[in-house]
PDB file of C-alpha atoms in Angstrom:
ATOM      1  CA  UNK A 261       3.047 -34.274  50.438  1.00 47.00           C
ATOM      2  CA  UNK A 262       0.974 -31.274  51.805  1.00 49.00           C
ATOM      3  CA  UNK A 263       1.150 -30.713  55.890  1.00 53.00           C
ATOM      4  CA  UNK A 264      -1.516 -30.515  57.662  1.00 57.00           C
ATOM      5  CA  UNK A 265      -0.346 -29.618  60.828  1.00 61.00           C
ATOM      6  CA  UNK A 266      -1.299 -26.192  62.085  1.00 70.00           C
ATOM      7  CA  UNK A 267       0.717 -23.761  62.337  1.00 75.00           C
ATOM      8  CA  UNK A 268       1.099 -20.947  64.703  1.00 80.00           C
ATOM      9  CA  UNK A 269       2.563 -18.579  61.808  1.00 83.00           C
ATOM     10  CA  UNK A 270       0.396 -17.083  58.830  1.00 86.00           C
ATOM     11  CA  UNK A 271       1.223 -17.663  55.233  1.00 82.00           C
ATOM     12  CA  UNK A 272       2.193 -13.907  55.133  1.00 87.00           C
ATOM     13  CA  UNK A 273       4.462 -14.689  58.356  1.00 90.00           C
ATOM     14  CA  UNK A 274       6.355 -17.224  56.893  1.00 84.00           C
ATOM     15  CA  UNK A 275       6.601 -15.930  53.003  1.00 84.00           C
ATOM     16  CA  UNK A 276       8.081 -12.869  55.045  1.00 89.00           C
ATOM     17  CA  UNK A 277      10.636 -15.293  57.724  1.00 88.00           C
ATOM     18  CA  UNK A 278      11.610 -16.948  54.172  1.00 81.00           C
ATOM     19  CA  UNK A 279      12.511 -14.147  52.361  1.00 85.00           C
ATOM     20  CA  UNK A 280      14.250 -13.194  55.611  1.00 89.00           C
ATOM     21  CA  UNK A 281      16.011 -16.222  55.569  1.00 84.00           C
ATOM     22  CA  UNK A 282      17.087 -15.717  51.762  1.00 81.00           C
ATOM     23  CA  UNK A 283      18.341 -12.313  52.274  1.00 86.00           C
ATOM     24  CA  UNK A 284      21.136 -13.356  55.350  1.00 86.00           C
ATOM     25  CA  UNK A 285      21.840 -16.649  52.892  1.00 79.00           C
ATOM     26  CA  UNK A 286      22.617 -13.689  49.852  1.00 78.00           C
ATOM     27  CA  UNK A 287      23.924 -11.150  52.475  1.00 79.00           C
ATOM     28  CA  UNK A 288      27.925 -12.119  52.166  1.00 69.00           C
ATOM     29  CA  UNK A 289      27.729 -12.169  47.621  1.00 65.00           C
ATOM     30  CA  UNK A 290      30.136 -15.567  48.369  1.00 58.00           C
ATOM     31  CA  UNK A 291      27.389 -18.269  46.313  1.00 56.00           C
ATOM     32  CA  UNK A 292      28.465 -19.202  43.263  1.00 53.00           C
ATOM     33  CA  UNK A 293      25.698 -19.659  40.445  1.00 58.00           C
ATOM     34  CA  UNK A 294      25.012 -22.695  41.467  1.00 54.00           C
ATOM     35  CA  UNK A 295      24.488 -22.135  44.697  1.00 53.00           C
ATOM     36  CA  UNK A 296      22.051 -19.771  44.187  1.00 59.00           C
ATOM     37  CA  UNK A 297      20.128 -21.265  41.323  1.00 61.00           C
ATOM     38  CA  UNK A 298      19.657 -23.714  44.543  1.00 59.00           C
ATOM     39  CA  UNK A 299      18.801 -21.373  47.267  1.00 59.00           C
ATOM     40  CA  UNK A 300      16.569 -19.852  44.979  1.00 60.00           C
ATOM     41  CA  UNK A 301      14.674 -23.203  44.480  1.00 63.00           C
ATOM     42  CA  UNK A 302      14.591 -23.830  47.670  1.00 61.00           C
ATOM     43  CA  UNK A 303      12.623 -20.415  48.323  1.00 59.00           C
ATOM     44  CA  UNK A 304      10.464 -20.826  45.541  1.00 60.00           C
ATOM     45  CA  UNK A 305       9.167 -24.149  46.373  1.00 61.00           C
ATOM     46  CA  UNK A 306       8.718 -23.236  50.164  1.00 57.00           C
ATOM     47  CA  UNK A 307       6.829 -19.818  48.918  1.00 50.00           C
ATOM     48  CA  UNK A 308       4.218 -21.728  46.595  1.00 48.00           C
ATOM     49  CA  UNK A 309       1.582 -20.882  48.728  1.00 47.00           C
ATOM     50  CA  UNK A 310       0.307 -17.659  46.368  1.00 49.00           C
ATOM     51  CA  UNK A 311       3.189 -15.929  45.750  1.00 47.00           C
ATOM     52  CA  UNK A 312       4.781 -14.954  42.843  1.00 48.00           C
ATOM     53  CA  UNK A 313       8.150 -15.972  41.764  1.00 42.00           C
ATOM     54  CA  UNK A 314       8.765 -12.739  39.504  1.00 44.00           C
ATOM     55  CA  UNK A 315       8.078 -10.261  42.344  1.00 46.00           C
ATOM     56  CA  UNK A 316      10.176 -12.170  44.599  1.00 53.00           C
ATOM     57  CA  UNK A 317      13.016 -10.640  46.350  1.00 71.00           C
ATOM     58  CA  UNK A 318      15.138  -9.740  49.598  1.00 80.00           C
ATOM     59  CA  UNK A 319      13.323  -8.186  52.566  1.00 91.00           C
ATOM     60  CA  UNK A 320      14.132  -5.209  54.724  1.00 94.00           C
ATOM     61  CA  UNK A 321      14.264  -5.434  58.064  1.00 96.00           C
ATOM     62  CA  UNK A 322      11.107  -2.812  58.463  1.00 97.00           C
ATOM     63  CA  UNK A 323       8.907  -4.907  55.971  1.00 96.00           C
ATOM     64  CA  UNK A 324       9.852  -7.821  57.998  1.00 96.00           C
ATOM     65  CA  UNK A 325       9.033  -6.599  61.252  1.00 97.00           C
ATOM     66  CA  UNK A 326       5.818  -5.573  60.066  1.00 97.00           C
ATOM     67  CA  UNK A 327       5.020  -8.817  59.364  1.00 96.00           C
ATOM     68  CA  UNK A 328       6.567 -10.615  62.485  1.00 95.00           C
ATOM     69  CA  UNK A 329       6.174  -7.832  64.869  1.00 96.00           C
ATOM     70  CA  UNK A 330       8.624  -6.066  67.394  1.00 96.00           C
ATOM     71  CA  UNK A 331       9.781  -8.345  70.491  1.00 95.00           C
ATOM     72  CA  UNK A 332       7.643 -11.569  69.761  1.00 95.00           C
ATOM     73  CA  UNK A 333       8.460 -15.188  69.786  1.00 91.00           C
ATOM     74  CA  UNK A 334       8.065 -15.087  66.075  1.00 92.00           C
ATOM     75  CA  UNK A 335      10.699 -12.351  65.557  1.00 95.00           C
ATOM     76  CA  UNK A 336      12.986 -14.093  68.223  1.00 94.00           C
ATOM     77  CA  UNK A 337      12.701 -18.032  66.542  1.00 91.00           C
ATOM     78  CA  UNK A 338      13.625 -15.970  63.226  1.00 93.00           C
ATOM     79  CA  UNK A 339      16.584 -14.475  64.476  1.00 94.00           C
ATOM     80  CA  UNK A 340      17.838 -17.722  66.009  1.00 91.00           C
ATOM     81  CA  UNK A 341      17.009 -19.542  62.141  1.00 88.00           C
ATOM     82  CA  UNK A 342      18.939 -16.626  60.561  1.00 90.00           C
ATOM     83  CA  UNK A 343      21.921 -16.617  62.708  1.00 88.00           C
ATOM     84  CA  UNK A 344      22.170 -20.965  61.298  1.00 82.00           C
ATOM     85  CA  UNK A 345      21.777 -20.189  57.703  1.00 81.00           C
ATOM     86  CA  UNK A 346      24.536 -17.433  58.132  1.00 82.00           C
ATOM     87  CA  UNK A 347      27.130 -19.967  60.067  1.00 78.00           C
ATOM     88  CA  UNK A 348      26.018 -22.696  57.973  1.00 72.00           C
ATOM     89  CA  UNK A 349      28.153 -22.547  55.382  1.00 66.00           C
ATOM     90  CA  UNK A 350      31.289 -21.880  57.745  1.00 64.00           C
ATOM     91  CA  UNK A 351      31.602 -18.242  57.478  1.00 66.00           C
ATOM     92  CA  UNK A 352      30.378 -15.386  59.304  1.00 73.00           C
ATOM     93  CA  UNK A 353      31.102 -12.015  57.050  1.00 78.00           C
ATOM     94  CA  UNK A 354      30.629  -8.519  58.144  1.00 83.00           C
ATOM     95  CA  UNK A 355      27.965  -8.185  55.872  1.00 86.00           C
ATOM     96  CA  UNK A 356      25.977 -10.628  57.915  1.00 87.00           C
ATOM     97  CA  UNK A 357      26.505  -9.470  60.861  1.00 90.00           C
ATOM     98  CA  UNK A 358      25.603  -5.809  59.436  1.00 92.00           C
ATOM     99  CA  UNK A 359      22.128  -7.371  58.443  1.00 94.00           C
ATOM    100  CA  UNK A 360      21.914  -8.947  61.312  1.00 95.00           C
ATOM    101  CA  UNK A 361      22.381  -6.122  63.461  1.00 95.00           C
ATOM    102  CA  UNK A 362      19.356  -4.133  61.240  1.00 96.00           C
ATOM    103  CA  UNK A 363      17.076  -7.018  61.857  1.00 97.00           C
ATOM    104  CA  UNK A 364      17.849  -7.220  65.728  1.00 96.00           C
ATOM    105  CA  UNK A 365      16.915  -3.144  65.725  1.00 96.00           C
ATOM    106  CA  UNK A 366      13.941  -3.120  63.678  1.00 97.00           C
ATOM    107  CA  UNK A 367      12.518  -6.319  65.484  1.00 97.00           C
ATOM    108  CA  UNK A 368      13.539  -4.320  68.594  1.00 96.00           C
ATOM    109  CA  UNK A 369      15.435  -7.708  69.942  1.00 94.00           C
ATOM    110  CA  UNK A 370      18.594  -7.929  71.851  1.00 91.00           C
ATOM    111  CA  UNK A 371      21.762  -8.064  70.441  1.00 89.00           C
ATOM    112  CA  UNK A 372      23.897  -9.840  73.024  1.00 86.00           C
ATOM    113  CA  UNK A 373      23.983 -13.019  71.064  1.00 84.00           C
ATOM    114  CA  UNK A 374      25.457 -11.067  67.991  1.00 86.00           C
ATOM    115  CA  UNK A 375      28.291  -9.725  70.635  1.00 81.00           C
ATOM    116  CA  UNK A 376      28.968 -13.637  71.803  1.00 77.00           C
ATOM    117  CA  UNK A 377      29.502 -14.349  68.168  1.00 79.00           C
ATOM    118  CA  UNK A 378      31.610 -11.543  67.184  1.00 78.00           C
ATOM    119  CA  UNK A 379      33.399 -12.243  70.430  1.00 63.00           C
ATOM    120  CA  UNK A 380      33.930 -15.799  69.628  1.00 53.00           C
ATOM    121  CA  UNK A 381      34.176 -16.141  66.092  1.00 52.00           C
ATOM    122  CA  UNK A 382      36.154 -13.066  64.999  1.00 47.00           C
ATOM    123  CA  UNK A 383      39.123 -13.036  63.321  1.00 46.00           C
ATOM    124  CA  UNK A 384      41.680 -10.452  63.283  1.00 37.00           C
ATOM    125  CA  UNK A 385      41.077  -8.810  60.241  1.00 40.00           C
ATOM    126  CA  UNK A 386      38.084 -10.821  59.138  1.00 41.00           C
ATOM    127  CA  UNK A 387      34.891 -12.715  60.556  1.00 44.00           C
ATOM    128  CA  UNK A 388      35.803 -15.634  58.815  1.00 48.00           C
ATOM    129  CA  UNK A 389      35.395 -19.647  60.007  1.00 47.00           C
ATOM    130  CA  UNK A 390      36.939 -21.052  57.654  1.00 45.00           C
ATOM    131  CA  UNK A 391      40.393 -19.818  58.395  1.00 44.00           C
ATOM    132  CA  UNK A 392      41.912 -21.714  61.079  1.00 44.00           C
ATOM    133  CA  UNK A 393      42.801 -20.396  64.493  1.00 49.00           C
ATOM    134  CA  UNK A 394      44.870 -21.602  67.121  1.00 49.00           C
ATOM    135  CA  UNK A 395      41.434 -22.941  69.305  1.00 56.00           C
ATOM    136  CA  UNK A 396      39.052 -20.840  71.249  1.00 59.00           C
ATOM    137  CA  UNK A 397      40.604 -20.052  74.597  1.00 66.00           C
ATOM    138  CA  UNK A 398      38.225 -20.615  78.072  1.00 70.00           C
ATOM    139  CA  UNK A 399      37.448 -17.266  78.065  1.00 68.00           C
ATOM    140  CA  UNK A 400      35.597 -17.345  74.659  1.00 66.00           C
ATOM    141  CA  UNK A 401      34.283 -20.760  75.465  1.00 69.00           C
ATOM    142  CA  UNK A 402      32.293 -19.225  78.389  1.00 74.00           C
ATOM    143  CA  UNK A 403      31.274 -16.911  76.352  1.00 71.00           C
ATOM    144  CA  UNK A 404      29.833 -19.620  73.639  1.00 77.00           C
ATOM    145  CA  UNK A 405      27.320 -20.915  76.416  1.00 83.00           C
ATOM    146  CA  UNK A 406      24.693 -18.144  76.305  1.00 85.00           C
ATOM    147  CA  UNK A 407      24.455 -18.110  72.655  1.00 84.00           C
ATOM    148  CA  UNK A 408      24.817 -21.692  72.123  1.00 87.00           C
ATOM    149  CA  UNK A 409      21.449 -22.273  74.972  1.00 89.00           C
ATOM    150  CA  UNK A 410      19.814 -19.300  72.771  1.00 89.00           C
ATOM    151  CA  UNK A 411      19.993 -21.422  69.796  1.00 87.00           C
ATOM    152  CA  UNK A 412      18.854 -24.590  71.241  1.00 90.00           C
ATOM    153  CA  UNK A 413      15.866 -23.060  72.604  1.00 88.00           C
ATOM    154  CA  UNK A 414      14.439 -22.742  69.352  1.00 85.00           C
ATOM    155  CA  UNK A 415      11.136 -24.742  68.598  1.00 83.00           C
ATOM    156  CA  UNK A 416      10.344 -25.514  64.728  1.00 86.00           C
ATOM    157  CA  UNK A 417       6.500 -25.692  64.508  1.00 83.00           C
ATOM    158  CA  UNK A 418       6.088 -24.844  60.386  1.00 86.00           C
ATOM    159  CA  UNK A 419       7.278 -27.669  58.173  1.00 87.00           C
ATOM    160  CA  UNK A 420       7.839 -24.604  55.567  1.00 82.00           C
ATOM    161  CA  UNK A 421      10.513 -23.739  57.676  1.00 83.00           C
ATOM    162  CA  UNK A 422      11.811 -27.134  58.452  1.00 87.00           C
ATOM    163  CA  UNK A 423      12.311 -27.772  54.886  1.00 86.00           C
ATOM    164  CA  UNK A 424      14.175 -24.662  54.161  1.00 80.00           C
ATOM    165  CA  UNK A 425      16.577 -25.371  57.158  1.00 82.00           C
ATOM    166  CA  UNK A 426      16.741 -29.050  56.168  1.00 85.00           C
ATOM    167  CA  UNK A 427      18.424 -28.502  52.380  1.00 80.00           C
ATOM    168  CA  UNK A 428      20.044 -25.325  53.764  1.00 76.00           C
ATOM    169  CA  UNK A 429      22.244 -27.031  56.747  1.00 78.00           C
ATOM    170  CA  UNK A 430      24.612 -29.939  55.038  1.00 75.00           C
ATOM    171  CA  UNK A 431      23.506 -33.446  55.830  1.00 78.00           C
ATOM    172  CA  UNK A 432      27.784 -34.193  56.562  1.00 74.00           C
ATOM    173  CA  UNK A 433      30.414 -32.459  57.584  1.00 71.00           C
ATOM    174  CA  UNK A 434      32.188 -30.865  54.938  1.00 64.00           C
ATOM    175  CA  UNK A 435      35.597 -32.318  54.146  1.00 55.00           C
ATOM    176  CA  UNK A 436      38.545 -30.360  54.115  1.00 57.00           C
ATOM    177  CA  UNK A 437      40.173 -29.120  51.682  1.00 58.00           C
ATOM    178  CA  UNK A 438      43.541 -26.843  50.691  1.00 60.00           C
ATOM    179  CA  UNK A 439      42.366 -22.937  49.794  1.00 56.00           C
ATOM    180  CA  UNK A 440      45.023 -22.553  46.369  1.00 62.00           C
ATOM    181  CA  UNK A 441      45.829 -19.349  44.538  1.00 54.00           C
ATOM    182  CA  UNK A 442      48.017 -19.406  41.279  1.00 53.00           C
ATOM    183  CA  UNK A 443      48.869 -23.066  42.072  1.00 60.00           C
ATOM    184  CA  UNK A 444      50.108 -22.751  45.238  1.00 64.00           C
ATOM    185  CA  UNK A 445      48.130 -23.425  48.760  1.00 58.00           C
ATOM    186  CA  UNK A 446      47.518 -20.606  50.656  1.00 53.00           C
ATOM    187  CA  UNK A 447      45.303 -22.368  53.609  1.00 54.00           C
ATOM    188  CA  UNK A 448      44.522 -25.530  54.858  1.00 54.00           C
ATOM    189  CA  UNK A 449      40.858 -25.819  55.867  1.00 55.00           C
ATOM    190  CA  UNK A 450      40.025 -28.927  58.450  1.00 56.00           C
ATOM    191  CA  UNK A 451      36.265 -30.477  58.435  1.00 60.00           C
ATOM    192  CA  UNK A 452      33.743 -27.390  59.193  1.00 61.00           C
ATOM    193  CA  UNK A 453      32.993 -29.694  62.413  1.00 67.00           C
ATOM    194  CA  UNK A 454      36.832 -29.126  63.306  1.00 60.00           C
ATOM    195  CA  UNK A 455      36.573 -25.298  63.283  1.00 61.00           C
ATOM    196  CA  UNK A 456      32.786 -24.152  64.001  1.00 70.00           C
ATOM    197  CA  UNK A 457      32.534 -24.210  68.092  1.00 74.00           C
ATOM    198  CA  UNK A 458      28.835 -24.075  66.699  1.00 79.00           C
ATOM    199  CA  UNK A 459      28.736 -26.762  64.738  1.00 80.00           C
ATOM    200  CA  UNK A 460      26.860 -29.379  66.970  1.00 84.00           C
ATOM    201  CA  UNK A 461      23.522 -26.439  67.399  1.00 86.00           C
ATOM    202  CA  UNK A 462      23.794 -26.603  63.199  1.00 84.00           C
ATOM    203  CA  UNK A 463      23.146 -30.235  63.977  1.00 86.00           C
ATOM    204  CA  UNK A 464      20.855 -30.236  66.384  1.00 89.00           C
ATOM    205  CA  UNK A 465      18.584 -27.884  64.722  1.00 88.00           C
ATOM    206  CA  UNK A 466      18.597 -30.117  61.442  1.00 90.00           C
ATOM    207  CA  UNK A 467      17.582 -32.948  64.007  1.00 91.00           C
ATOM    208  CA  UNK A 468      14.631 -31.122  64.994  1.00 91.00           C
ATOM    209  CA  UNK A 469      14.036 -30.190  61.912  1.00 91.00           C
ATOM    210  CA  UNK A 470      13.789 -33.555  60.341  1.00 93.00           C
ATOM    211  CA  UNK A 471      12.123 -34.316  63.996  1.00 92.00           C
ATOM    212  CA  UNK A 472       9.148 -31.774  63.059  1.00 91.00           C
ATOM    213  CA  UNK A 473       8.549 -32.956  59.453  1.00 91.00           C
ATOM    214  CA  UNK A 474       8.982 -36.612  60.068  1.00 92.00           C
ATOM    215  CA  UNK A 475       6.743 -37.149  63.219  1.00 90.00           C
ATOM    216  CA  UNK A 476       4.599 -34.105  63.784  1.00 87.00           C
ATOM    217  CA  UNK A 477       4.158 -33.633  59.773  1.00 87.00           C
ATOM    218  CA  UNK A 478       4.022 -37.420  58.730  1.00 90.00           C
ATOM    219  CA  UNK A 479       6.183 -36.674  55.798  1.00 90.00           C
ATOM    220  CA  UNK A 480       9.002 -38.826  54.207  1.00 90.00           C
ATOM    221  CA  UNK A 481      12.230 -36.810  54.945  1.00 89.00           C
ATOM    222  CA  UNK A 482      14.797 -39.790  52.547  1.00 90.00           C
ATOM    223  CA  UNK A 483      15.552 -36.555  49.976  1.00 84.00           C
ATOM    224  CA  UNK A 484      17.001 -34.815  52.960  1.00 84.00           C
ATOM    225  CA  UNK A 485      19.405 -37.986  54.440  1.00 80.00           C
TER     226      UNK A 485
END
C-alpha cells in the first residue's frame, strides 16, 4: 500500500538517510550472507522511488550532508536512527563508532551522545554488547540519561523510514545463547534485553514506528508483528 501522507523529507533526502542507514548496518563486516541479502532488500524496496538498484551503494558522510544539510533537524533525526540500527543487533564496534564520528563532523552535529555511549557501553578491549559485564555502575547510569532522552526525542514522520526501522529492530528479544569455539563454550550471552541498558529506546522507537505507519499512514503493519 502506497502512503500518502506528506512528508517533510524529499525523495532525494530519504534515498540519501537510507543509504545512510545501510552503510552504519554494513559498517562492522559482522552480517552473514543472509543477513545482508536481507538488509539489502530491505533498502531496495524502501528506495523504489526512481532509483536504481545497480548504482546503489554506501554513502559518505559529505554526499550525505549535502543532501541533509549541516546542523538541521533532518541531519539530527538521522543520527539518532543510525545510532538504533548500529545497537540493534547488540553490538557497538569501533568501526561504527568511527563512521559515526565522520557523520557527526560532516553534518557538523555534536558528538556528546557518541561519548555517553562509548562511556557506557565500552568494553575493555572491545565495544562489544554482547559480552557480558558485571552491570553498569551509577556512575554510567547517569551518564545513560542524556543519550537515552536524545533518542526518545526522535519523531518518525516518513513511513520509508518507519519501514526500514521496523524489519531492522527485532520484533523479540533475542534469546540467549552459548558463544562455542572448537566445541567448547567460550561465552554465555543472556537475552539482548538483559545486557543493552538501551534496549527499551530500541523498543520504543519500533513502537513509534509501527505508531507512524499504522495510524498516520493507514497501512497494515501484521508482516512486521
Amino acid at each position: 500500500m502506497t502512503s500518502t501522507v506528506q512528508s517533510p523529507y524529499s525523495s532525494q533526502q530519504i534515498a540519501a538517510w537510507l543509504r545512510g542507514l545501510l552503510t552504519i548496518a554494513w559498517a562492522d563486516g559482522n552480517f552473514d550472507a543472509q543477513e545482508q541479502e536481507l538488509i539489502a532488500s530491505i533498502t531496495k524496496d524502501e528506495l523504489a522511488f526512481g532509483i536504481k538498484w545497480d548504482l546503489l551503494e554506501v554513502i559518505t558522510p559529505e554526499e550525505l550532508a549535502a543532501v541533509l544539510g549541516k546542523s538541521t533537524p533532518a541531519a539530527e533525526n538521522f543520527l539518532r536512527t543510525a545510532v538504533m540500527v548500529a545497537i540493534a543487533d547488540g553490538t557497538y564496534s569501533r568501526s561504527e563508532d568511527q563512521l559515526l564520528h565522520q557523520f557527526c563532523q560532516a553534518l557538523e552535529e555534536p558528538e556528546n551522545f557518541l561519548e555517553a555511549l562509548r562511556y557506557t557501553l565500552e568494553h575493555p578491549e572491545q565495544i562489544n554488547l554482547t559480552i557480558p559485564s558485571p552491570g553498569l555502575t551509577k556512575r554510567q547510569i547517569k551518564a545513560l540519561h542524556p543519550l537515552r532522552d536524545w533518542l526518545d526525542r526522535l519523531d518518525i514522520q516518513d513511513p520509508r523510514v518507519a519501514r526500514f526501522l521496523c524489519k531492522m529492530i527485532p520484533s523479540q528479544c533475542p534469546f540467549e545463547r552459548d558463544v562455542t569455539l572448537f566445541g567448547r563454550k567460550i561465552v554465555h550471552i543472556p537475552p539482548m534485553c538483559k545486557i543493552n541498558p538501551l534496549y527499551e529506546q530500541l523498543v520504543g522507537l519500533r513502537f513509534r514506528a509501527l505508531s507512524c505507519l499504522a495510524d498516520k499512514c493507514g497501512e497494515d503493519v501484521s508482516p512486521y508483528i
